[in-house]
Every structure is written in C-alpha cells, then in structure tokens.
Amino acid sequence: MEIYLTENCSINTLANHFQLPVELILQSNPLVNSLNLEEGSTLHIPGWRIDGTDSFESIRFDYPYDLKKAKLMETPLIHPKVEYDFDALQRDLQLLEGNFPFIRKKEIGKSVLGLPIYELIIGNGPKKVHMNGAFHANEWITTAVMMNWLEDYLMMIVKGDVFNGREVRKLYEEVTLSFVPMVNPDGVNLVLCPSRIPEDVLQSVIVLNDDKEDFSQWKANIRGVDLNNQYPAFWEIEKERKIPKSPAPRDFPGNAPLTEPEAMAMAILVEESNFDCVAAFHTQGEEIYWGYLNYEPKRAAKMVNEFKRLSGYKPVRNIDSHAGFRDWFVYKNRKPGFTVELGRGVNPLPLSQYDEIYEKSHGIFWSLLYM
C-alpha cells in the first residue's frame, strides 16, 4: 500500500501506527534517507491494504486521515496451484514485489532463449541460506510450492508471527535468504506451453524428443543438457556412464562442465555469495539427499533429522551420483547442502498432489532458516 503524507511525520510514528519495525519500512522505501518525513512524501507500507480494495489498486491514501481504512492483508495474493510456467512466475513476482517491497530482486543470468533467471533476496542477516527449484523442466511444481512458502514467510514477517517457537521477524533479521524459484525457465515453458517456444527451436527440440510433441518427460534445458549434471564434482564419471552421449530430453551432462548459461548463472551466484547452506528442490520420492563422499560437515546430520521430523521425508546420506548442483556445493565448500525430492509418483507430479506436498514440506523451508 502506498500512502501520501498530509503532514510532517516520523518513521517511528508510522511504525507504531502500522505495527511494523522501523527497519522494515526503511527497507521498503530505499530512497528515504531520513527518519523525519515531510508533508507530500509518499511511502510504501508492506503487507497493508486499503479496506475493500485489491492489493494493487492505485487509490490515494492520505495519512493520517485515512488510517481507519487500512488493514493487514489476510488472504493470499498468489494462487500457485496451477501449471506454473514462466508467465505465472512473472505475475506472482510482480504481486509480491508490489506488496512486500522489502524484497530485492536480481537477474542473475539468462536462459538459452533469453528469459531472466531471478534471485529474490529477503533479509540482511549474517546467515546466508540459498534455495532453488525447477532445475528440471518437468519438475515445475517445485517452483509453485516454493512461491507458496515465500508468500507465507513474507506475510508472517509483516504480522510478527511465530513458527515452531521462532519469531519470524527475528529470522528476517538474522538470515539473508537467497531464493531462485525457477532455474530452467525455457524447459518449464517447453513442458507446459511449447507454443511459446520459437518455431525453429521447437522443431529442433522435437527431433531430440524422438519426433514427439509431448514434452511431459523433458527434464533438460532447451539445448538438451541436464542442468543438474553440469557441475565440476567428478563430472567426468557422469559423462562416461550416462547413456545419452548427445543432447537429449534428460541425463546428458553436456560436453564439459558449466557449458549452459543457466548452470553457469547458479555457479557464479554461489561463488559470489558465500552461502552457509543450500537446498535444491526436485521431485519425486519424499527423500532428502544430504551427504556427498563424506565432504559434508557434521551439522548436516542434525539439520536433516530436523527436516525428517517436520516432513516425514527419508534422509539418504549417499547415492551413486555426481555432478549435481548440491554435490558441487558440498564438495567445494564443505558446507551443508540438500537435495529435497518433493512428493511421490511419476514426474511430472499432478496438481492433485499439491496440497499434500505443501503440507509435508513447508517445515523444511522454515527449518533451513532457523537451523
């Protein structure tokens, strides 16, 4: 909600009226450089709306005369239980940015077809946690579920709620959350809406797909490279033993590590950010992979047991797999990294599983913040 000051006012007075921390108001208004505001100023108030209006309606709100018209948002802004393509992500990001302007959005790279790969940053704390989804195209439901978690978190920050005994505003102060909800936007669009793929590219992809126009089993990026087999953690082993020796709907690790722009964008993000832990969300199996050749630190075991307690998912320490994003992070940094397989069944998981996936897994999101 945007307000117009009809008289001089202090940030502290606004914070008291809207029951928000001063820092949250300042972070929602980065151009404000004073604790004292002059008549005629406009400011964003996160998580509040004018009673009886939609969250994005542009209606003048005169402060303090219109205070009785203001109310905290109570209903969700986004409705992610849909076939969640890149357009759905763009739409929901606009809603969340508009209503929670303390979010910082960065473009960390572009896909092969030039779609932006977004990182959302929430908080300024010393602990740095990274989460990502949709490395694999037909696992797009991970993005939808993650965006649901994100809106929950943002709203609870504004309300000053508590989760599992933890004050959410304190988590916001202590943690910097890096959130990349869709690593593979071209692939997701190919699976869900192939008509949006340029015709010449689509025809070449059909050839890779055994001349089939059903892309529901496609995992790779638009060039037929599996982005989660692209990282320099014993990549050579995967290159040698993977059956596809050329671009394919899944499993081809490329001709060298980090050849694909999406994989490179994620690698650069890790190199520049010094994350304390990472979690990559995939489907399916209700399992959590947490070890890698004994390079993982001891505290990873404690963390994964908390994930198990909250979700019922099965921890799996080691599997015979290399070259994944998480593998590389653990191998390179000796820090906790997790691959979380949401849901059960055959990919792509149906939306009929959405509610169950969300209920079982949302505790993993929260515990990544407070562990």
Short mmCIF file of C-alpha atoms in Angstrom, two decimals:
data_model
loop_
_atom_site.label_atom_id
_atom_site.label_comp_id
_atom_site.label_asym_id
_atom_site.label_seq_id
_atom_site.Cartn_x
_atom_site.Cartn_y
_atom_site.Cartn_z
CA MET A 1 0.00 0.00 0.00
CA GLU A 2 1.25 3.47 -0.85
CA ILE A 3 0.44 6.35 1.47
CA TYR A 4 0.59 10.12 0.97
CA LEU A 5 1.66 12.22 3.94
CA THR A 6 -0.60 15.19 4.54
CA GLU A 7 1.63 16.46 7.35
CA ASN A 8 5.16 16.08 8.62
CA CYS A 9 5.73 12.72 10.23
CA SER A 10 8.48 10.50 11.65
CA ILE A 11 9.28 6.94 10.63
CA ASN A 12 8.79 5.93 14.27
CA THR A 13 5.21 7.24 14.23
CA LEU A 14 4.45 5.31 11.04
CA ALA A 15 5.98 2.17 12.51
CA ASN A 16 3.75 2.46 15.59
CA HIS A 17 0.59 3.06 13.56
CA PHE A 18 1.21 0.11 11.23
CA GLN A 19 2.78 -2.17 13.85
CA LEU A 20 5.93 -2.65 11.79
CA PRO A 21 9.63 -2.41 12.64
CA VAL A 22 11.24 0.83 11.52
CA GLU A 23 13.83 -1.16 9.57
CA LEU A 24 11.12 -2.89 7.52
CA ILE A 25 9.60 0.44 6.49
CA LEU A 26 13.04 1.82 5.59
CA GLN A 27 13.90 -1.29 3.58
CA SER A 28 10.59 -0.94 1.74
CA ASN A 29 11.46 2.66 0.84
CA PRO A 30 15.14 2.67 -0.15
CA LEU A 31 15.03 6.31 -1.31
CA VAL A 32 14.10 7.51 2.18
CA ASN A 33 17.24 8.79 3.86
CA SER A 34 15.79 10.46 6.96
CA LEU A 35 13.80 9.34 9.98
CA ASN A 36 11.73 12.53 9.65
CA LEU A 37 9.43 12.80 6.64
CA GLU A 38 7.97 15.91 5.09
CA GLU A 39 4.38 16.59 4.07
CA GLY A 40 3.81 15.49 0.48
CA SER A 41 6.05 12.41 0.73
CA THR A 42 4.80 9.03 -0.45
CA LEU A 43 5.82 5.73 1.13
CA HIS A 44 5.15 2.04 0.69
CA ILE A 45 3.75 0.18 3.71
CA PRO A 46 4.40 -3.56 3.27
CA GLY A 47 1.60 -6.05 3.81
CA TRP A 48 -1.15 -3.46 4.30
CA ARG A 49 -4.02 -2.57 2.00
CA ILE A 50 -6.95 -0.19 1.83
CA ASP A 51 -10.03 -1.95 3.15
CA GLY A 52 -12.31 -3.08 0.35
CA THR A 53 -9.73 -2.79 -2.44
CA ASP A 54 -7.47 -5.14 -4.29
CA SER A 55 -3.85 -5.04 -3.21
CA PHE A 56 -2.68 -3.34 -6.42
CA GLU A 57 -5.44 -0.75 -6.77
CA SER A 58 -3.98 2.74 -7.05
CA ILE A 59 -6.14 4.72 -4.65
CA ARG A 60 -4.86 7.74 -2.79
CA PHE A 61 -4.38 7.07 0.91
CA ASP A 62 -3.95 10.25 2.90
CA TYR A 63 -2.01 9.69 6.10
CA PRO A 64 -3.02 10.08 8.89
CA TYR A 65 -6.64 10.93 7.94
CA ASP A 66 -7.33 7.58 6.22
CA LEU A 67 -5.89 5.35 8.94
CA LYS A 68 -9.25 3.72 9.61
CA LYS A 69 -9.31 2.46 6.02
CA ALA A 70 -6.08 0.48 6.40
CA LYS A 71 -5.95 -3.23 7.18
CA LEU A 72 -3.42 -6.03 7.09
CA MET A 73 -3.76 -8.39 4.14
CA GLU A 74 -5.41 -11.61 5.25
CA THR A 75 -5.95 -13.56 2.03
CA PRO A 76 -3.15 -14.85 -0.21
CA LEU A 77 -2.04 -12.69 -3.09
CA ILE A 78 -0.81 -15.53 -5.26
CA HIS A 79 -2.55 -18.72 -6.32
CA PRO A 80 0.23 -21.06 -7.35
CA LYS A 81 -1.80 -24.27 -7.61
CA VAL A 82 -1.72 -24.07 -11.41
CA GLU A 83 0.50 -25.29 -14.22
CA TYR A 84 3.26 -22.96 -13.16
CA ASP A 85 5.09 -21.64 -16.22
CA PHE A 86 7.38 -18.63 -16.52
CA ASP A 87 4.46 -16.24 -17.06
CA ALA A 88 2.88 -17.42 -13.81
CA LEU A 89 6.17 -16.76 -12.03
CA GLN A 90 6.41 -13.26 -13.51
CA ARG A 91 2.85 -12.46 -12.47
CA ASP A 92 3.35 -13.62 -8.89
CA LEU A 93 6.70 -11.89 -8.53
CA GLN A 94 5.02 -8.62 -9.52
CA LEU A 95 2.36 -9.13 -6.87
CA LEU A 96 4.85 -9.97 -4.13
CA GLU A 97 7.22 -7.14 -5.03
CA GLY A 98 4.37 -4.64 -5.06
CA ASN A 99 3.04 -5.66 -1.68
CA PHE A 100 6.29 -6.58 0.09
CA PRO A 101 8.74 -4.02 -1.33
CA PHE A 102 11.49 -5.05 1.08
CA ILE A 103 12.11 -7.93 -1.34
CA ARG A 104 15.17 -7.37 -3.51
CA LYS A 105 15.01 -8.95 -6.96
CA LYS A 106 18.11 -9.54 -9.07
CA GLU A 107 18.58 -11.05 -12.51
CA ILE A 108 21.49 -13.44 -12.06
CA GLY A 109 21.57 -14.60 -15.68
CA LYS A 110 19.51 -15.52 -18.70
CA SER A 111 18.38 -18.81 -20.14
CA VAL A 112 19.39 -20.01 -23.59
CA LEU A 113 16.31 -18.25 -25.01
CA GLY A 114 16.97 -15.07 -23.07
CA LEU A 115 14.49 -15.43 -20.21
CA PRO A 116 15.71 -13.91 -16.94
CA ILE A 117 16.73 -16.16 -14.07
CA TYR A 118 15.67 -14.34 -10.93
CA GLU A 119 17.10 -14.36 -7.46
CA LEU A 120 14.94 -12.94 -4.67
CA ILE A 121 16.76 -11.74 -1.55
CA ILE A 122 14.91 -11.37 1.75
CA GLY A 123 16.61 -10.13 4.91
CA ASN A 124 20.06 -8.80 5.73
CA GLY A 125 21.29 -11.21 8.38
CA PRO A 126 24.76 -12.73 8.62
CA LYS A 127 23.50 -16.26 7.99
CA LYS A 128 23.12 -16.89 4.24
CA VAL A 129 20.71 -19.57 3.05
CA HIS A 130 20.02 -20.42 -0.59
CA MET A 131 17.08 -22.35 -2.05
CA ASN A 132 16.21 -23.15 -5.66
CA GLY A 133 13.66 -25.02 -7.73
CA ALA A 134 12.91 -26.25 -11.26
CA PHE A 135 16.41 -27.26 -12.27
CA HIS A 136 14.50 -29.91 -14.18
CA ALA A 137 11.81 -28.81 -16.60
CA ASN A 138 9.08 -31.30 -15.73
CA GLU A 139 9.57 -30.62 -12.00
CA TRP A 140 7.93 -27.19 -12.34
CA ILE A 141 5.66 -27.90 -9.36
CA THR A 142 8.68 -27.19 -7.14
CA THR A 143 8.51 -23.53 -8.19
CA ALA A 144 4.82 -23.30 -7.35
CA VAL A 145 5.31 -24.80 -3.88
CA MET A 146 8.35 -22.61 -3.18
CA MET A 147 6.45 -19.45 -4.10
CA ASN A 148 3.74 -20.52 -1.67
CA TRP A 149 6.34 -20.86 1.11
CA LEU A 150 7.76 -17.48 0.20
CA GLU A 151 4.46 -15.65 0.48
CA ASP A 152 3.82 -17.32 3.84
CA TYR A 153 7.20 -16.08 5.06
CA LEU A 154 6.68 -12.52 3.85
CA MET A 155 3.24 -12.25 5.42
CA MET A 156 4.46 -13.66 8.72
CA ILE A 157 7.32 -11.14 8.77
CA VAL A 158 4.82 -8.31 8.42
CA LYS A 159 2.46 -9.75 11.04
CA GLY A 160 5.21 -10.57 13.52
CA ASP A 161 4.13 -14.21 13.75
CA VAL A 162 5.89 -17.20 15.29
CA PHE A 163 6.74 -20.53 13.60
CA ASN A 164 7.80 -23.56 15.64
CA GLY A 165 8.68 -21.29 18.55
CA ARG A 166 10.79 -18.94 16.41
CA GLU A 167 9.91 -15.27 15.98
CA VAL A 168 9.71 -14.75 12.23
CA ARG A 169 10.90 -11.14 12.37
CA LYS A 170 13.97 -12.33 14.22
CA LEU A 171 14.64 -14.85 11.42
CA TYR A 172 14.37 -11.97 8.95
CA GLU A 173 16.96 -10.02 10.95
CA GLU A 174 19.31 -12.98 11.33
CA VAL A 175 19.10 -14.60 7.88
CA THR A 176 19.68 -13.47 4.32
CA LEU A 177 17.54 -15.75 2.17
CA SER A 178 18.54 -16.23 -1.47
CA PHE A 179 15.66 -17.69 -3.45
CA VAL A 180 15.86 -18.80 -7.11
CA PRO A 181 12.43 -20.28 -7.82
CA MET A 182 12.94 -21.27 -11.49
CA VAL A 183 16.43 -22.21 -12.70
CA ASN A 184 15.23 -23.62 -16.05
CA PRO A 185 12.52 -21.30 -17.45
CA ASP A 186 12.93 -22.42 -21.08
CA GLY A 187 12.49 -26.05 -20.10
CA VAL A 188 9.45 -25.33 -17.94
CA ASN A 189 7.80 -23.45 -20.81
CA LEU A 190 8.62 -26.30 -23.17
CA VAL A 191 6.84 -28.79 -20.89
CA LEU A 192 3.81 -26.63 -20.13
CA CYS A 193 3.36 -24.34 -23.14
CA PRO A 194 5.51 -25.38 -26.13
CA SER A 195 3.67 -22.88 -28.32
CA ARG A 196 5.74 -20.16 -26.63
CA ILE A 197 9.00 -21.67 -27.89
CA PRO A 198 10.23 -20.10 -31.17
CA GLU A 199 9.25 -22.34 -34.07
CA ASP A 200 12.77 -23.06 -35.29
CA VAL A 201 13.89 -24.00 -31.78
CA LEU A 202 10.78 -26.11 -31.23
CA GLN A 203 11.44 -28.12 -34.37
CA SER A 204 14.99 -28.89 -33.28
CA VAL A 205 13.77 -29.91 -29.83
CA ILE A 206 11.15 -32.23 -31.35
CA VAL A 207 13.99 -34.05 -33.12
CA LEU A 208 15.76 -34.54 -29.77
CA ASN A 209 12.47 -35.80 -28.33
CA ASP A 210 12.25 -38.73 -30.78
CA ASP A 211 9.93 -36.70 -33.04
CA LYS A 212 7.31 -36.48 -30.29
CA GLU A 213 5.47 -33.25 -29.46
CA ASP A 214 4.64 -34.44 -25.93
CA PHE A 215 7.33 -32.92 -23.71
CA SER A 216 5.95 -34.06 -20.35
CA GLN A 217 9.07 -36.18 -19.69
CA TRP A 218 11.54 -33.45 -20.65
CA LYS A 219 14.00 -32.58 -17.84
CA ALA A 220 16.83 -30.81 -19.66
CA ASN A 221 17.24 -27.22 -20.74
CA ILE A 222 16.17 -26.20 -24.24
CA ARG A 223 19.50 -27.42 -25.69
CA GLY A 224 19.02 -30.91 -24.29
CA VAL A 225 21.55 -30.61 -21.44
CA ASP A 226 20.60 -31.78 -17.95
CA LEU A 227 21.42 -28.75 -15.80
CA ASN A 228 21.80 -30.85 -12.66
CA ASN A 229 24.60 -32.87 -14.29
CA GLN A 230 26.66 -29.81 -15.20
CA TYR A 231 28.82 -29.18 -12.14
CA PRO A 232 32.53 -29.94 -11.63
CA ALA A 233 32.18 -32.54 -8.89
CA PHE A 234 33.51 -35.69 -10.58
CA TRP A 235 31.62 -34.65 -13.70
CA GLU A 236 33.81 -36.97 -15.75
CA ILE A 237 32.24 -40.01 -14.08
CA GLU A 238 28.75 -38.94 -15.12
CA LYS A 239 29.94 -38.07 -18.63
CA GLU A 240 31.42 -41.54 -19.01
CA ARG A 241 28.48 -43.55 -17.72
CA LYS A 242 25.41 -41.57 -18.75
CA ILE A 243 23.64 -43.27 -21.64
CA PRO A 244 22.87 -40.16 -23.68
CA LYS A 245 26.09 -39.12 -25.39
CA SER A 246 24.48 -36.16 -27.10
CA PRO A 247 21.67 -33.70 -26.28
CA ALA A 248 18.54 -35.47 -25.09
CA PRO A 249 15.38 -34.89 -23.00
CA ARG A 250 17.25 -35.93 -19.84
CA ASP A 251 20.56 -37.02 -18.32
CA PHE A 252 23.02 -35.65 -20.92
CA PRO A 253 25.65 -33.81 -18.82
CA GLY A 254 26.96 -31.70 -21.70
CA ASN A 255 30.36 -31.83 -23.38
CA ALA A 256 32.05 -30.11 -20.45
CA PRO A 257 31.03 -28.75 -17.04
CA LEU A 258 29.17 -25.44 -16.92
CA THR A 259 28.56 -25.07 -20.64
CA GLU A 260 24.94 -23.93 -20.14
CA PRO A 261 24.05 -20.36 -19.17
CA GLU A 262 21.56 -21.48 -16.53
CA ALA A 263 24.11 -23.71 -14.79
CA MET A 264 26.77 -21.03 -15.05
CA ALA A 265 24.46 -18.39 -13.53
CA MET A 266 23.92 -20.61 -10.50
CA ALA A 267 27.63 -21.34 -10.17
CA ILE A 268 28.53 -17.65 -10.26
CA LEU A 269 25.82 -16.93 -7.69
CA VAL A 270 27.36 -19.48 -5.32
CA GLU A 271 30.89 -18.22 -5.95
CA GLU A 272 29.91 -14.63 -5.16
CA SER A 273 27.54 -15.18 -2.24
CA ASN A 274 29.34 -17.37 0.33
CA PHE A 275 26.18 -19.25 1.33
CA ASP A 276 26.17 -21.15 4.61
CA CYS A 277 23.91 -23.86 3.21
CA VAL A 278 21.89 -24.63 0.08
CA ALA A 279 18.79 -26.65 -0.71
CA ALA A 280 17.70 -27.67 -4.20
CA PHE A 281 14.08 -28.79 -4.53
CA HIS A 282 13.24 -31.53 -7.01
CA THR A 283 10.58 -34.22 -7.42
CA GLN A 284 9.91 -37.02 -6.53
CA GLY A 285 10.39 -39.63 -3.76
CA GLU A 286 9.96 -37.83 -0.40
CA GLU A 287 13.67 -38.22 0.24
CA ILE A 288 16.41 -35.80 1.28
CA TYR A 289 19.94 -36.38 -0.04
CA TRP A 290 22.41 -34.78 2.32
CA GLY A 291 25.85 -36.42 2.12
CA TYR A 292 28.48 -36.35 -0.58
CA LEU A 293 31.58 -38.54 -0.30
CA ASN A 294 31.91 -37.56 3.38
CA TYR A 295 32.63 -33.93 2.48
CA GLU A 296 29.51 -32.78 4.33
CA PRO A 297 30.02 -31.22 7.80
CA LYS A 298 28.78 -32.92 10.95
CA ARG A 299 25.96 -30.43 11.49
CA ALA A 300 24.30 -31.56 8.24
CA ALA A 301 23.11 -34.69 10.08
CA LYS A 302 21.40 -32.62 12.75
CA MET A 303 19.75 -30.47 10.10
CA VAL A 304 18.43 -33.36 8.05
CA ASN A 305 16.98 -35.03 11.15
CA GLU A 306 15.01 -31.85 11.82
CA PHE A 307 13.77 -31.90 8.22
CA LYS A 308 12.69 -35.51 8.75
CA ARG A 309 10.85 -34.63 11.95
CA LEU A 310 8.90 -31.85 10.28
CA SER A 311 8.18 -33.53 6.94
CA GLY A 312 8.35 -37.28 7.37
CA TYR A 313 10.77 -37.38 4.42
CA LYS A 314 13.53 -40.02 4.48
CA PRO A 315 17.15 -38.83 4.84
CA VAL A 316 19.56 -40.53 2.44
CA ARG A 317 23.21 -39.82 3.10
CA ASN A 318 24.94 -41.14 -0.01
CA ILE A 319 23.88 -42.14 -3.50
CA ASP A 320 25.99 -43.08 -6.51
CA SER A 321 25.62 -39.77 -8.30
CA HIS A 322 27.90 -36.87 -9.14
CA ALA A 323 27.99 -33.51 -10.95
CA GLY A 324 24.83 -32.14 -9.35
CA PHE A 325 24.48 -28.60 -8.02
CA ARG A 326 24.30 -29.80 -4.41
CA ASP A 327 27.14 -32.28 -4.91
CA TRP A 328 29.38 -29.50 -6.15
CA PHE A 329 28.41 -27.12 -3.34
CA VAL A 330 29.21 -29.68 -0.63
CA TYR A 331 32.38 -30.86 -2.38
CA LYS A 332 33.69 -27.34 -2.94
CA ASN A 333 32.64 -25.64 0.29
CA ARG A 334 32.39 -28.43 2.92
CA LYS A 335 29.07 -26.88 3.99
CA PRO A 336 25.58 -28.40 4.28
CA GLY A 337 23.76 -28.98 1.01
CA PHE A 338 20.49 -30.80 0.46
CA THR A 339 18.54 -32.17 -2.49
CA VAL A 340 14.91 -32.50 -1.42
CA GLU A 341 12.67 -34.73 -3.53
CA LEU A 342 9.12 -33.46 -3.05
CA GLY A 343 6.12 -35.78 -3.44
CA ARG A 344 5.74 -39.30 -4.75
CA GLY A 345 4.81 -40.86 -8.07
CA VAL A 346 5.92 -40.27 -11.64
CA ASN A 347 7.10 -36.91 -12.92
CA PRO A 348 5.54 -34.56 -13.69
CA LEU A 349 3.63 -34.84 -10.43
CA PRO A 350 -0.04 -33.86 -10.79
CA LEU A 351 -1.52 -30.79 -9.17
CA SER A 352 -3.78 -33.11 -7.19
CA GLN A 353 -0.69 -33.73 -5.00
CA TYR A 354 -0.03 -30.04 -4.43
CA ASP A 355 -1.69 -29.67 -1.03
CA GLU A 356 -0.05 -32.80 0.36
CA ILE A 357 3.38 -31.74 -0.93
CA TYR A 358 2.98 -28.29 0.57
CA GLU A 359 1.82 -29.56 3.97
CA LYS A 360 4.61 -32.11 4.30
CA SER A 361 7.44 -29.93 3.05
CA HIS A 362 6.86 -26.38 4.28
CA GLY A 363 8.60 -27.19 7.59
CA ILE A 364 11.81 -27.87 5.63
CA PHE A 365 11.71 -24.32 4.32
CA TRP A 366 11.37 -22.91 7.84
CA SER A 367 13.99 -25.10 9.42
CA LEU A 368 16.53 -24.11 6.77
CA LEU A 369 16.12 -20.58 8.12
CA TYR A 370 16.47 -21.35 11.81
CA MET A 371 18.86 -24.33 11.93
#
